[in-house]
PDB file of C-alpha atoms in Angstrom:
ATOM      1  CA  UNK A   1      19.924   6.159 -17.207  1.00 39.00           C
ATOM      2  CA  UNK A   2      16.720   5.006 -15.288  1.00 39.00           C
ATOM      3  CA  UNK A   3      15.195   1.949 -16.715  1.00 42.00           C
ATOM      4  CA  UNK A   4      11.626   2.478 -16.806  1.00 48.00           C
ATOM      5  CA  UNK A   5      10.646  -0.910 -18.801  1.00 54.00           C
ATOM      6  CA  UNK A   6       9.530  -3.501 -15.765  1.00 55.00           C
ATOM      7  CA  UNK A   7      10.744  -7.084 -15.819  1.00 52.00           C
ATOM      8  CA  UNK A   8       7.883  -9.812 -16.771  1.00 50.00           C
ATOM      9  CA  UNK A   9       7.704 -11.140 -12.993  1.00 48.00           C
ATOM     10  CA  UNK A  10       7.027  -7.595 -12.031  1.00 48.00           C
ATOM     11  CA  UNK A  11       3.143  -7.484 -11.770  1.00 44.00           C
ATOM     12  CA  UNK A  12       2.388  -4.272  -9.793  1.00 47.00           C
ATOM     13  CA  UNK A  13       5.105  -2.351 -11.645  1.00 56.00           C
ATOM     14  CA  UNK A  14       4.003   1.226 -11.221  1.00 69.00           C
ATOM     15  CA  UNK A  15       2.025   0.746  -8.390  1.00 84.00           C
ATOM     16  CA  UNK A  16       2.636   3.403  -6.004  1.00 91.00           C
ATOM     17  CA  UNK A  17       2.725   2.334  -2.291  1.00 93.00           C
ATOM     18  CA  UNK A  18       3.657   4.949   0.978  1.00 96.00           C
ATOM     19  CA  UNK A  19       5.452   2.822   3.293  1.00 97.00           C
ATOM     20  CA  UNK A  20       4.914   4.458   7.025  1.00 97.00           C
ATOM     21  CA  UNK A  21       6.927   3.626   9.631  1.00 96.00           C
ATOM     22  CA  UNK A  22       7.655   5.178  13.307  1.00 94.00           C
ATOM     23  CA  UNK A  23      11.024   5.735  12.187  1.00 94.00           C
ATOM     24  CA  UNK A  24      13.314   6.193   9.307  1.00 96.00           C
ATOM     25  CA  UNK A  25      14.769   2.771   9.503  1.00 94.00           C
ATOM     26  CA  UNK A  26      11.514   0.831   9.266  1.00 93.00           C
ATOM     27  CA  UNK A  27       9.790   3.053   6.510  1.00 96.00           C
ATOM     28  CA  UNK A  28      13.168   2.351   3.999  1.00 96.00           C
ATOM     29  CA  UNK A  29      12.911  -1.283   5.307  1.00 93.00           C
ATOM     30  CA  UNK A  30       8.730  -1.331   3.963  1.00 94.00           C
ATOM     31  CA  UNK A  31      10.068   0.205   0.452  1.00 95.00           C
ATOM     32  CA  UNK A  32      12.928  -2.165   0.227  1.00 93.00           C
ATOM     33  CA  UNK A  33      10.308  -4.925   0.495  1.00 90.00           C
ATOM     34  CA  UNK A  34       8.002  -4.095  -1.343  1.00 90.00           C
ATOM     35  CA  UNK A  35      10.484  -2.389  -4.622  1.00 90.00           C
ATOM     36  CA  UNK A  36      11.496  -5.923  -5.122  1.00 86.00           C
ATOM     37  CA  UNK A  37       8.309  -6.378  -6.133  1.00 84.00           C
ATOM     38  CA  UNK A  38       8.148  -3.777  -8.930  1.00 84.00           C
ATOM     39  CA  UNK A  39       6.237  -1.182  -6.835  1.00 87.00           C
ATOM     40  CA  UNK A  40       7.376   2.511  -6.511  1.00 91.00           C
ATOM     41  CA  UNK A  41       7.681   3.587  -2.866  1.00 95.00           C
ATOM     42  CA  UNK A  42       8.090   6.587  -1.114  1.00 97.00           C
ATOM     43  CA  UNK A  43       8.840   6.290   2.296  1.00 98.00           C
ATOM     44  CA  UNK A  44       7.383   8.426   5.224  1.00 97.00           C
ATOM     45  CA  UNK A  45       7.883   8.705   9.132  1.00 97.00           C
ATOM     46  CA  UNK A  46       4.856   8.928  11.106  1.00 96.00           C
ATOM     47  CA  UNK A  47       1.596   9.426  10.249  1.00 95.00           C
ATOM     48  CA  UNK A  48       1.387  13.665  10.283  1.00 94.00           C
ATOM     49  CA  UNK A  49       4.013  12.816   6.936  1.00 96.00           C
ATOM     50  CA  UNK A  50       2.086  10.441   5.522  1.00 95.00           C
ATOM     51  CA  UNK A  51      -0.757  12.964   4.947  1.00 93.00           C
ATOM     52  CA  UNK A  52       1.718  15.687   3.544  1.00 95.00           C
ATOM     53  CA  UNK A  53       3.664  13.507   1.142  1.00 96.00           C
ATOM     54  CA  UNK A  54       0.123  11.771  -0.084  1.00 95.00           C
ATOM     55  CA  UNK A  55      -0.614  15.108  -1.765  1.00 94.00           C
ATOM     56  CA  UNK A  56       1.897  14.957  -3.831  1.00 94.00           C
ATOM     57  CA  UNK A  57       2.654  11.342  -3.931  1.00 93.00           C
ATOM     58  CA  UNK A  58      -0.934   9.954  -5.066  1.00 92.00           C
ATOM     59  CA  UNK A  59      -0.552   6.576  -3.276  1.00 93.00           C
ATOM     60  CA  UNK A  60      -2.235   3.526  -4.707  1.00 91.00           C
ATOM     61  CA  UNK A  61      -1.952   2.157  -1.166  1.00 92.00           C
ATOM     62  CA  UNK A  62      -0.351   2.733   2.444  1.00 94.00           C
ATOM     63  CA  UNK A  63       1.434   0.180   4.169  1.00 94.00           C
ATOM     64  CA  UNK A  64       1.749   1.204   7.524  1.00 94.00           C
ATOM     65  CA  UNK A  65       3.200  -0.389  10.595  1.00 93.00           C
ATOM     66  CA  UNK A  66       0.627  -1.382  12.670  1.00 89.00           C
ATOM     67  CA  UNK A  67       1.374   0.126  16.174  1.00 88.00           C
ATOM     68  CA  UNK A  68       0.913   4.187  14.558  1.00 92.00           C
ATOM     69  CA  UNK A  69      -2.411   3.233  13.546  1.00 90.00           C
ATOM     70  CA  UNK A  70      -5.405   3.941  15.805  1.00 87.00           C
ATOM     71  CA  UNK A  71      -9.282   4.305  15.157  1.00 87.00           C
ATOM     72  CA  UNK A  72      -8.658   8.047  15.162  1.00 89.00           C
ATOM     73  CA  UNK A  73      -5.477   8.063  12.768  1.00 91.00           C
ATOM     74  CA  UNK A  74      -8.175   6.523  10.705  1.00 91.00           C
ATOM     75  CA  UNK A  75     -10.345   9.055  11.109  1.00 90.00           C
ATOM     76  CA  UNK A  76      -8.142  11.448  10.103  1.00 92.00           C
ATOM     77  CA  UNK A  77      -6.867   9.736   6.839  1.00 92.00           C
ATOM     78  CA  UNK A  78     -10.932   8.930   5.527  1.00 91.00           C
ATOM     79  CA  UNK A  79     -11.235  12.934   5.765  1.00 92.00           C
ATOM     80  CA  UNK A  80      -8.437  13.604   4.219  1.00 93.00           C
ATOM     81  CA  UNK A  81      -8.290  14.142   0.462  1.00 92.00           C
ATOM     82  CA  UNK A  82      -5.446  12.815  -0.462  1.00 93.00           C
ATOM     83  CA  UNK A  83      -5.744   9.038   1.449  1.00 92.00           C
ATOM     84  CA  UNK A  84      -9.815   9.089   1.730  1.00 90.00           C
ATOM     85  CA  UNK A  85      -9.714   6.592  -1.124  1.00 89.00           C
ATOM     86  CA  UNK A  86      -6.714   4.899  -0.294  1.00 91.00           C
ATOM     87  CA  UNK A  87      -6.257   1.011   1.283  1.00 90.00           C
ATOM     88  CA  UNK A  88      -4.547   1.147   4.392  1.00 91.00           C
ATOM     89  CA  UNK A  89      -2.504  -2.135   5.310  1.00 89.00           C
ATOM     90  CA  UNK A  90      -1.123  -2.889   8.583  1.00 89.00           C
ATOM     91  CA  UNK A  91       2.311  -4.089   9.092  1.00 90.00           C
ATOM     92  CA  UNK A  92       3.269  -5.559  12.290  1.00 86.00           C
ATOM     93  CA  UNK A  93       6.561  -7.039  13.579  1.00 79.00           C
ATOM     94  CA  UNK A  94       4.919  -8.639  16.630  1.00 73.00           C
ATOM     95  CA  UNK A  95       1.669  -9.605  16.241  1.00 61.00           C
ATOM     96  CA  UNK A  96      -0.347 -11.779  14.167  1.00 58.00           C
ATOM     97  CA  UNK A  97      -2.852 -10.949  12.353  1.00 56.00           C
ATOM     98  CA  UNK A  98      -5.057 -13.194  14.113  1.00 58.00           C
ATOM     99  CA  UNK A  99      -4.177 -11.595  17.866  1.00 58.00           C
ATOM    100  CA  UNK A 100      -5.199  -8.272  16.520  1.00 58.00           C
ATOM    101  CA  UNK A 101      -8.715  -7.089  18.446  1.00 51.00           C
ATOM    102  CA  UNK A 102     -11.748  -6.413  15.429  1.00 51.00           C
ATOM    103  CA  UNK A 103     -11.876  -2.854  16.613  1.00 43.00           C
ATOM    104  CA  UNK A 104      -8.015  -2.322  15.565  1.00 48.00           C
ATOM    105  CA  UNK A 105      -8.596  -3.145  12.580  1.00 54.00           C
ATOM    106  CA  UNK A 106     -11.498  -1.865  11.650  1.00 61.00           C
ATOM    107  CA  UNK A 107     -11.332   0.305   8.173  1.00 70.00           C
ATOM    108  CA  UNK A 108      -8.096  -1.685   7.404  1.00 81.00           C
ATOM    109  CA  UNK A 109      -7.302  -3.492   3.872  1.00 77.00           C
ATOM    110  CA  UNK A 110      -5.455  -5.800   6.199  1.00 76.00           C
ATOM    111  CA  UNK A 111      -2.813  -7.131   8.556  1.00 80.00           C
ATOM    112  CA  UNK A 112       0.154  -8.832   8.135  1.00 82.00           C
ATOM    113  CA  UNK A 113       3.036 -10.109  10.182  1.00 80.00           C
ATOM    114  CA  UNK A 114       5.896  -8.873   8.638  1.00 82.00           C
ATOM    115  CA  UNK A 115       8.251 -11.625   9.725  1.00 82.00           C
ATOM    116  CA  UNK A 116       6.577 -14.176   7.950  1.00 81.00           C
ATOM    117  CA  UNK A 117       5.805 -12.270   4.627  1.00 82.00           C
ATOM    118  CA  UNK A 118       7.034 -14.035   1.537  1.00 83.00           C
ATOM    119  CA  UNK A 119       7.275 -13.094  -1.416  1.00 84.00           C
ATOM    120  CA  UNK A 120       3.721 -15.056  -2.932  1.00 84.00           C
ATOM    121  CA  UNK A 121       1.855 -13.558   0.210  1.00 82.00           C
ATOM    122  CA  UNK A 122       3.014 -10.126  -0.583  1.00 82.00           C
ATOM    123  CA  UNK A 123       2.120 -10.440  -4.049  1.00 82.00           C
ATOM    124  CA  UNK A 124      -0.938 -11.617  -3.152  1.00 79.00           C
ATOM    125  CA  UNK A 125      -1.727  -8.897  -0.687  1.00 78.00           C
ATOM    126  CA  UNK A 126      -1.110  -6.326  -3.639  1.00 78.00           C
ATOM    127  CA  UNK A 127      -3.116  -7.796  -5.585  1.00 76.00           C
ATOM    128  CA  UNK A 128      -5.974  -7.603  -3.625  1.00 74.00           C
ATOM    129  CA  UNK A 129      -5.673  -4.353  -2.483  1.00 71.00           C
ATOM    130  CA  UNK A 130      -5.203  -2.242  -5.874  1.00 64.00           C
ATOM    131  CA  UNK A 131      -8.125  -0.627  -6.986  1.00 60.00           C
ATOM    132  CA  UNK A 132      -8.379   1.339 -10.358  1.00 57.00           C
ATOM    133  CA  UNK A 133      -8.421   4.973 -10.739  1.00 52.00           C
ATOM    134  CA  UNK A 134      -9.774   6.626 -13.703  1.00 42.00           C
ATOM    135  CA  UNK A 135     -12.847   8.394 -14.874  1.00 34.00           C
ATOM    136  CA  UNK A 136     -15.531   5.772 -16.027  1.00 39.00           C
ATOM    137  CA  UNK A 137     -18.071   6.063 -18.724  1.00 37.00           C
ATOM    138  CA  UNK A 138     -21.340   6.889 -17.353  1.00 42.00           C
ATOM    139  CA  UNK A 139     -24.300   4.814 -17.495  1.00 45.00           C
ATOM    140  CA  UNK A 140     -26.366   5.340 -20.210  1.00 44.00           C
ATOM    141  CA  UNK A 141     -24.717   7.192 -22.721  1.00 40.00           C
ATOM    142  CA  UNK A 142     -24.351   4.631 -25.323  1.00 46.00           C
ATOM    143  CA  UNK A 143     -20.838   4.675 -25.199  1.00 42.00           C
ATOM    144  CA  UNK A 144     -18.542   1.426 -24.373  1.00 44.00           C
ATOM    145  CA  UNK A 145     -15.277   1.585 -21.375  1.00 42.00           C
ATOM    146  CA  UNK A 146     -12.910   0.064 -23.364  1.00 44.00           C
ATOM    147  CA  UNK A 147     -11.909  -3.461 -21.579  1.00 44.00           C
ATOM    148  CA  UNK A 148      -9.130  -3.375 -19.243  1.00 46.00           C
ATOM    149  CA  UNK A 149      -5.997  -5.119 -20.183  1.00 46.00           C
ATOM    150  CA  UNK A 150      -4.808  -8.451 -18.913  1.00 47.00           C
ATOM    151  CA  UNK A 151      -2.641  -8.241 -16.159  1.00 46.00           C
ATOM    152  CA  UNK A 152       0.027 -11.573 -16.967  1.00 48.00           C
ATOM    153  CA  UNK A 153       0.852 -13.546 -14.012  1.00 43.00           C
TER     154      UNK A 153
END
């Protein structure tokens, strides 16, 4: 039987990340990381994948390694439906963030150097890149959103 209750410690339980890699080894190694964590993953190799599984997948975020991702990649991913609205984070195994040119990463959420990724930093880096999806109330119609619920810590 699947346990679908998430622990306490388990912030981002039910978010849903797509973990890209070049190959089959480093897209598993993504979701490992980032499961222990409490997100669901789905792993994908290359980026012509990532686009088909996001259809059915609905990613709340991509974390991608770093050296498939390109201004036109980009490109591709803002016109298409499925990632258009989704944060893209860089992953890279040997550079730091900080050696990365401005034009690289240009329409990123981020970049991180994966071999110095703990466990607060990835938290942290989740946190900041979920957004909310939902319909909200529109302006002006006299009716109140109801207030979204505290996420513990």
């Amino acid at each position: 039987m699947v346990n679908t209750q998430c622990p306490p410690f388990e912030v981002y339980c039910g978010m849903r990340l797509l973990c890209v890699g070049r190959h089959e080894y480093l897209s598993e190694h993504l979701c490992r990381l980032f499961r222990e964590l409490g997100a669901q993953c789905e792993p994908a190799v290359g980026v012509n994948a990532a686009s088909v599984l996001a259809a059915s997948f609905e990613p709340h975020l991509v974390v991608a390694e770093s050296d498939l991702l390109s201004p036109a990649v980009l490109d591709v991913w803002s016109r298409d439906s499925a990632l258009h609205e989704v944060p893209v984070l860089a992953v890279s195994l040997t550079h730091h963030p900080e050696e990365c040119a401005s034009a690289e990463m240009s329409g990123l959420a981020g970049v991180i150097y994966l071999p110095s990724l703990d466990r607060a930093d990835a938290l942290a880096l989740l946190q900041g890149a979920r957004r909310p999806r939902g319909v909200d109330v529109p302006l002006g119609t006299g009716v109140s959103a109801p207030r979204p619920a505290a996420v513990p810590h």
